Amino acid sequence: MKKSTLLKNGAMLPLDDLDILDYSVFTTELLQAKRENARISAYFARPAEEDRLEIFALMSRDWQEDFLLLRTSVGRHFKSLTPDCPQLHLFEREIAEQYGVKIEGHPWFKPVRFHQPWRAGEDAWGRDPAQHPVPGDMEFYRVDGEEVHEVAVGPVHAGIIEPGHFRFQCHGEEVMSLEISLGFQHRGLEPLFVGGPHPATLHQVEVLAGDTTIGHSSNYALILEALSASPAPPRGKAIRALALELERLANHVGDVGALSGDVGYLPTASFCGRIRGDYLNLTAEICGSRFGRGLVLPGGVGFDLDDSLRNQLLKRLAVMERETRGAIELFYESPSVLARLDGIGLVSADIAEAFGMVGVAARASGLPRDSRMHHPIGAYPREYDQLVIEERGDVYDRANIRRREIYNSISLVRHLLRNLPTGEALMPQRPLAPDSLAVAITEGWRGEVVHVGLTDSAGRFNRYKVVDPSFRNWNGLAIALRGEQISDFPLCNKSFNLSYCGFDL
Amino acid sequence: MLKIIPERLRQGHRTGKFPKEEPVLPERFRGAPLIDPNRCQSGCTECLSACPYGAVELKGGKPQLDLGRCLFCADCPVCPHGAIHFSSDYRLASRTREGLLASAEGHQLASALDGQMKRLFGRSLKLRQVCAGGCNACEADLNVLGTLVYDLGRFGIQFVASPRHADGILITGPVTKNMRSALLETYAAIPAPKLVIASGACAIGGGPLCDSPEVNNGIGDLLPVDLYIPGCPPHPYTALDGLLRLLGQL
Ligand code: SF4
Ligand code: SF4
């Protein structure tokens, strides 16, 4: 009897091929896979008959280059897996909030985004299900004692930045604990996808996290292409990869600039502030939008590059590479700057592993995790070998990962521009297969972006699950602050640079 | 330390010449629409249903495009007969919601504040920004205004941390239910008289999040808006142009 299924990035399968395991079997299999180094990439529920929920676990087996998919069914109460698998702690809280189920034995059972349950009936915390909850209304972790004080920041912060709420428990300057409460950005996106794809779905996907437009829209395109068995042509794939690397460049360069600003080192801050815009402008040359809106379409890309545009981009890239290196090396060659970053905001490999961290933050803590290498798709070669890792997991390492990735991405962009495959950039799409599931993972600039699409008998989405890398990494920031000075918060925060709306959805 | 000097020389002086010189925008940039009702086929209503956001209407049989609803999404399919095109004109901001309705004659560009308000804010405007559900693209392109290319400070405009120090509020995002009260409290903390600026399709009417039960479809009636800056996100020059027009500097 088939219990679970293995599948590749960008693959689909009929839901009938996936058995509904008994919860205890599901649990055993999941924990067994975890012991064999598989990690949770997505974990979500959808309503089933009567009062039941179906839970799907998508586990990444990085070195086998595939995913293990498990499915189970639960009622209104079930036992938490978080104590045995801390990676699940937010995923379980999310399910409880969305469907009003109680997850027994969860060690940190609190709301995630502060919205009403998606189906009639109970609220998991006994709040009135007819009333919209108040954001941040929960019991925060507290430390008591004579010299202990609490600092509360947000949702409105000092700069032009998205809203979130941070509670520090401090002893003098030292932070003993930081708890982060998000949800202010919750726009209710996942339910909007149900019944789709709608004409607005693509635009909504593009703004799941606006600075990751290409990352998210590439995944959405992959899901539709998988479900309709109509893949994008090589040229379309190459232009997508190009755009994804430009997105990485703009954001990484911007982050180095922002870190530089936070340590008060202004040359790099102002150079990078501008150069970031230059990378956005390259994307705008391709598709008219600095953020890549309208570029990635199911079936390929909406904009092609002719030779003159390609040459123009190559020329501009050559100038920008010199300027980027100049601005960045200045930063990394200043001992006073490095001293400020060194050893600050440590996240150990064990912690990163336990929380299932991904992307830049995971690689800085020594975890080799990069879906371009482990789950290559599109124009990424199977032997992609540009994965960069650092060991210590401090602000310096998170910054240095960016520096190294910036240089890698520049050469990748140049390579893609020089070797653009010929042919069409966009292929027509067929209708979606009914009662099926497809998975797509893209290595966005922050880390792995995961989408899972499930269709109903009419080939419309009846569940569309999105996991932004921020969902896995916000806890890393909270941990990084432990034992640090509260004045190091901005620096730690910038070194992660996580998305609020990507988390809140 | 010494390396800063040659690097500084190499990176050069980059402040843009705007508004003395027109900015160079990418060829594929989509700005103000050009509408030619002569191309409309009689009885055709295709544009009405083609836009997912209802940005197009027929006014007396002639197409009208609402810049406040439009995302300037690529390759707009709304008119198969070519009656609607997008030019690369970045000047989109308007003082009123009606001013955003573009017809064959264009739309109503933002006018300057009058009398007392212009005396108060014309040469020094401090703004508090509140992101109320924005996707971070709007916010990122506002942050850009502080970089040396745009150098917002030279026009006397500055983003400040405290609403108590602000002359107005600049709002992005569709106003999520979870940000509504924080937004209103921030606005209340700003001393009167004060300005309200809605930046981005989300803040104007909900943008791509329009009609999600978790959002308010933009500022709507929550606050009185003095300036609308369209786009998803607005190009930094669109925002700058709107702000300068508001202050009578253009
Ligand atoms: S560009 Fe997009 S949002 Fe604007 S009218 Fe056309 S379809 Fe509608
Ligand atoms: S208007 Fe567009 S870019 Fe701006 S916040 Fe809304 S979705 Fe994002």
Tab-separated table of C-alpha atoms in Angstrom, chain B residues 16-228:
chain	number	residue	atom	x	y	z
B	16	GLY	CA	19.055	63.985	-10.509
B	17	LYS	CA	18.255	67.271	-12.219
B	18	PHE	CA	14.527	66.902	-11.662
B	19	PRO	CA	12.482	69.076	-12.006
B	20	LYS	CA	14.756	71.158	-14.250
B	21	GLU	CA	15.272	68.195	-16.542
B	22	GLU	CA	12.748	65.520	-17.390
B	23	PRO	CA	13.692	62.097	-16.014
B	24	VAL	CA	14.539	59.334	-18.476
B	25	LEU	CA	12.197	56.422	-17.881
B	26	PRO	CA	12.414	52.936	-19.379
B	27	GLU	CA	10.783	52.545	-22.754
B	28	ARG	CA	8.372	49.934	-21.412
B	29	PHE	CA	7.273	52.027	-18.446
B	30	ARG	CA	3.480	52.394	-18.302
B	31	GLY	CA	2.227	55.793	-17.237
B	32	ALA	CA	-0.752	57.994	-18.095
B	33	PRO	CA	-3.137	56.417	-20.604
B	34	LEU	CA	-3.769	57.886	-24.024
B	35	ILE	CA	-7.411	57.478	-24.869
B	36	ASP	CA	-8.751	57.804	-28.378
B	37	PRO	CA	-12.535	57.368	-28.433
B	38	ASN	CA	-12.505	57.585	-32.232
B	39	ARG	CA	-11.202	54.070	-32.298
B	40	CYS	CA	-14.128	52.728	-30.309
B	41	GLN	CA	-16.400	50.463	-32.331
B	42	SER	CA	-20.038	51.335	-31.952
B	43	GLY	CA	-21.798	49.331	-29.302
B	44	CYS	CA	-18.557	47.809	-28.054
B	45	THR	CA	-18.357	47.357	-24.286
B	46	GLU	CA	-15.423	44.985	-24.115
B	47	CYS	CA	-13.337	47.261	-21.932
B	48	LEU	CA	-15.913	47.148	-19.163
B	49	SER	CA	-15.392	43.511	-18.356
B	50	ALA	CA	-11.767	43.183	-19.412
B	51	CYS	CA	-10.233	44.948	-16.435
B	52	PRO	CA	-10.388	42.872	-13.241
B	53	TYR	CA	-10.575	46.075	-11.200
B	54	GLY	CA	-13.312	47.855	-13.107
B	55	ALA	CA	-10.909	50.670	-13.957
B	56	VAL	CA	-12.631	51.406	-17.261
B	57	GLU	CA	-16.051	52.971	-17.665
B	58	LEU	CA	-17.981	54.315	-20.581
B	59	LYS	CA	-18.991	57.927	-20.052
B	60	GLY	CA	-21.424	58.966	-22.761
B	61	GLY	CA	-20.104	56.118	-24.873
B	62	LYS	CA	-16.525	57.243	-24.411
B	63	PRO	CA	-13.993	55.260	-22.426
B	64	GLN	CA	-12.710	56.695	-19.207
B	65	LEU	CA	-9.938	55.121	-17.166
B	66	ASP	CA	-9.757	55.499	-13.409
B	67	LEU	CA	-6.089	55.958	-12.526
B	68	GLY	CA	-6.960	55.238	-8.910
B	69	ARG	CA	-8.083	51.713	-9.686
B	70	CYS	CA	-5.626	50.917	-12.433
B	71	LEU	CA	-2.553	48.860	-11.552
B	72	PHE	CA	-0.854	49.743	-14.847
B	73	CYS	CA	-0.579	46.008	-15.193
B	74	ALA	CA	1.332	44.806	-18.189
B	75	ASP	CA	-0.177	44.593	-21.611
B	76	CYS	CA	-3.532	45.862	-20.589
B	77	PRO	CA	-6.056	43.868	-22.554
B	78	VAL	CA	-8.952	46.254	-22.014
B	79	CYS	CA	-9.337	47.514	-25.560
B	80	PRO	CA	-8.865	45.212	-28.551
B	81	HIS	CA	-9.323	48.184	-30.889
B	82	GLY	CA	-6.449	50.210	-29.518
B	83	ALA	CA	-8.536	53.017	-28.039
B	84	ILE	CA	-6.516	52.827	-24.806
B	85	HIS	CA	-2.713	52.943	-24.703
B	86	PHE	CA	-0.280	53.676	-21.945
B	87	SER	CA	2.192	56.481	-22.462
B	88	SER	CA	5.377	56.876	-20.454
B	89	ASP	CA	4.079	60.023	-18.776
B	90	TYR	CA	4.757	59.556	-15.072
B	91	ARG	CA	2.674	62.582	-14.007
B	92	LEU	CA	-0.416	61.023	-12.504
B	93	ALA	CA	-1.123	62.551	-9.106
B	94	SER	CA	-4.301	64.515	-8.540
B	95	ARG	CA	-5.923	66.435	-5.703
B	96	THR	CA	-9.342	64.835	-6.014
B	97	ARG	CA	-10.679	61.371	-6.635
B	98	GLU	CA	-12.549	62.635	-9.723
B	99	GLY	CA	-9.328	64.188	-10.976
B	100	LEU	CA	-7.995	60.656	-11.461
B	101	LEU	CA	-10.564	59.862	-14.133
B	102	ALA	CA	-8.660	59.991	-17.396
B	103	SER	CA	-10.487	60.608	-20.653
B	104	ALA	CA	-9.410	61.670	-24.117
B	105	GLU	CA	-8.562	65.030	-22.555
B	106	GLY	CA	-6.293	63.416	-19.982
B	107	HIS	CA	-6.750	63.732	-16.247
B	108	GLN	CA	-6.604	66.533	-13.709
B	109	LEU	CA	-3.028	67.048	-12.534
B	110	ALA	CA	-2.607	67.993	-8.892
B	111	SER	CA	-3.032	71.681	-8.136
B	112	ALA	CA	-1.191	73.580	-5.433
B	113	LEU	CA	-2.470	74.033	-1.901
B	114	ASP	CA	-4.153	77.337	-1.443
B	115	GLY	CA	-3.409	80.439	0.628
B	116	GLN	CA	-2.732	79.706	4.244
B	117	MET	CA	-1.957	76.012	3.717
B	118	LYS	CA	0.667	76.808	1.121
B	119	ARG	CA	2.202	79.413	3.404
B	120	LEU	CA	2.387	76.806	6.140
B	121	PHE	CA	3.676	73.833	4.178
B	122	GLY	CA	4.979	75.186	0.870
B	123	ARG	CA	8.617	75.300	1.883
B	124	SER	CA	8.751	72.789	4.696
B	125	LEU	CA	6.631	69.686	4.816
B	126	LYS	CA	7.192	66.939	7.363
B	127	LEU	CA	5.332	63.718	6.712
B	128	ARG	CA	4.658	60.682	8.832
B	129	GLN	CA	4.309	57.569	6.700
B	130	VAL	CA	1.950	54.780	7.731
B	131	CYS	CA	1.955	51.466	5.962
B	132	ALA	CA	-1.505	50.001	6.395
B	133	GLY	CA	-1.160	46.708	4.570
B	134	GLY	CA	1.147	47.775	1.755
B	135	CYS	CA	3.152	45.038	0.096
B	136	ASN	CA	6.435	46.870	0.687
B	137	ALA	CA	6.867	47.931	-2.926
B	138	CYS	CA	5.101	51.229	-2.284
B	139	GLU	CA	7.136	51.692	0.880
B	140	ALA	CA	10.395	50.800	-0.852
B	141	ASP	CA	9.807	53.320	-3.610
B	142	LEU	CA	9.021	56.006	-1.049
B	143	ASN	CA	12.217	55.238	0.811
B	144	VAL	CA	13.984	55.749	-2.472
B	145	LEU	CA	12.971	59.408	-2.413
B	146	GLY	CA	15.454	59.844	0.417
B	147	THR	CA	18.383	58.520	-1.644
B	148	LEU	CA	20.712	60.938	-3.322
B	149	VAL	CA	19.167	60.521	-6.767
B	150	TYR	CA	15.885	62.126	-5.709
B	151	ASP	CA	17.123	63.901	-2.591
B	152	LEU	CA	13.709	64.823	-1.290
B	153	GLY	CA	15.240	67.022	1.401
B	154	ARG	CA	16.272	69.674	-1.120
B	155	PHE	CA	12.578	70.438	-1.687
B	156	GLY	CA	11.962	70.902	2.017
B	157	ILE	CA	10.108	67.602	2.320
B	158	GLN	CA	11.086	65.109	4.962
B	159	PHE	CA	9.728	61.914	6.473
B	160	VAL	CA	9.744	62.097	10.261
B	161	ALA	CA	9.407	59.499	12.985
B	162	SER	CA	6.809	61.063	15.237
B	163	PRO	CA	3.326	62.085	14.154
B	164	ARG	CA	3.662	64.974	16.626
B	165	HIS	CA	6.408	66.414	14.452
B	166	ALA	CA	4.477	65.911	11.252
B	167	ASP	CA	2.390	68.186	9.056
B	168	GLY	CA	0.654	65.301	7.412
B	169	ILE	CA	0.357	61.594	6.893
B	170	LEU	CA	1.229	59.589	3.820
B	171	ILE	CA	-0.633	56.305	3.681
B	172	THR	CA	0.161	53.164	1.718
B	173	GLY	CA	-1.732	49.879	1.662
B	174	PRO	CA	-5.414	48.960	1.477
B	175	VAL	CA	-5.957	49.666	5.219
B	176	THR	CA	-6.219	46.220	6.725
B	177	LYS	CA	-8.708	45.673	9.509
B	178	ASN	CA	-5.727	45.079	11.759
B	179	MET	CA	-4.134	48.450	10.971
B	180	ARG	CA	-7.231	50.585	10.944
B	181	SER	CA	-7.084	51.808	14.524
B	182	ALA	CA	-3.299	52.323	14.518
B	183	LEU	CA	-3.713	54.427	11.392
B	184	LEU	CA	-6.490	56.534	12.862
B	185	GLU	CA	-4.579	57.031	16.098
B	186	THR	CA	-1.492	58.127	14.230
B	187	TYR	CA	-3.550	60.600	12.234
B	188	ALA	CA	-5.152	61.915	15.418
B	189	ALA	CA	-1.705	62.515	16.914
B	190	ILE	CA	-0.741	64.915	14.135
B	191	PRO	CA	-1.433	68.550	15.009
B	192	ALA	CA	-3.960	70.380	12.815
B	193	PRO	CA	-3.999	71.653	10.152
B	194	LYS	CA	-2.769	68.479	8.521
B	195	LEU	CA	-2.567	66.853	5.132
B	196	VAL	CA	-3.470	63.338	4.033
B	197	ILE	CA	-1.758	61.727	1.080
B	198	ALA	CA	-2.843	58.396	-0.402
B	199	SER	CA	-0.019	56.693	-2.236
B	200	GLY	CA	-0.574	53.648	-4.419
B	201	ALA	CA	-3.590	51.851	-5.825
B	202	CYS	CA	-4.100	50.043	-2.510
B	203	ALA	CA	-4.466	53.210	-0.457
B	204	ILE	CA	-6.670	54.845	-3.081
B	205	GLY	CA	-9.137	52.016	-3.582
B	206	GLY	CA	-7.806	48.680	-2.396
B	207	GLY	CA	-5.663	47.968	-5.451
B	208	PRO	CA	-5.138	44.264	-6.068
B	209	LEU	CA	-6.582	43.537	-2.608
B	210	CYS	CA	-9.820	45.255	-3.492
B	211	ASP	CA	-12.827	43.525	-1.911
B	212	SER	CA	-10.876	41.251	0.392
B	213	PRO	CA	-12.956	40.984	3.561
B	214	GLU	CA	-9.811	41.770	5.576
B	215	VAL	CA	-9.303	45.243	4.108
B	216	ASN	CA	-11.126	48.565	3.953
B	217	ASN	CA	-10.556	49.087	0.174
B	218	GLY	CA	-8.171	51.927	0.840
B	219	ILE	CA	-8.678	55.081	2.822
B	220	GLY	CA	-12.190	55.650	1.481
B	221	ASP	CA	-14.142	57.792	3.907
B	222	LEU	CA	-11.821	57.154	6.840
B	223	LEU	CA	-9.833	60.348	6.312
B	224	PRO	CA	-10.067	63.398	4.033
B	225	VAL	CA	-7.466	62.945	1.284
B	226	ASP	CA	-5.544	65.949	-0.099
B	227	LEU	CA	-3.416	64.169	-2.675
B	228	TYR	CA	-3.775	60.903	-4.571
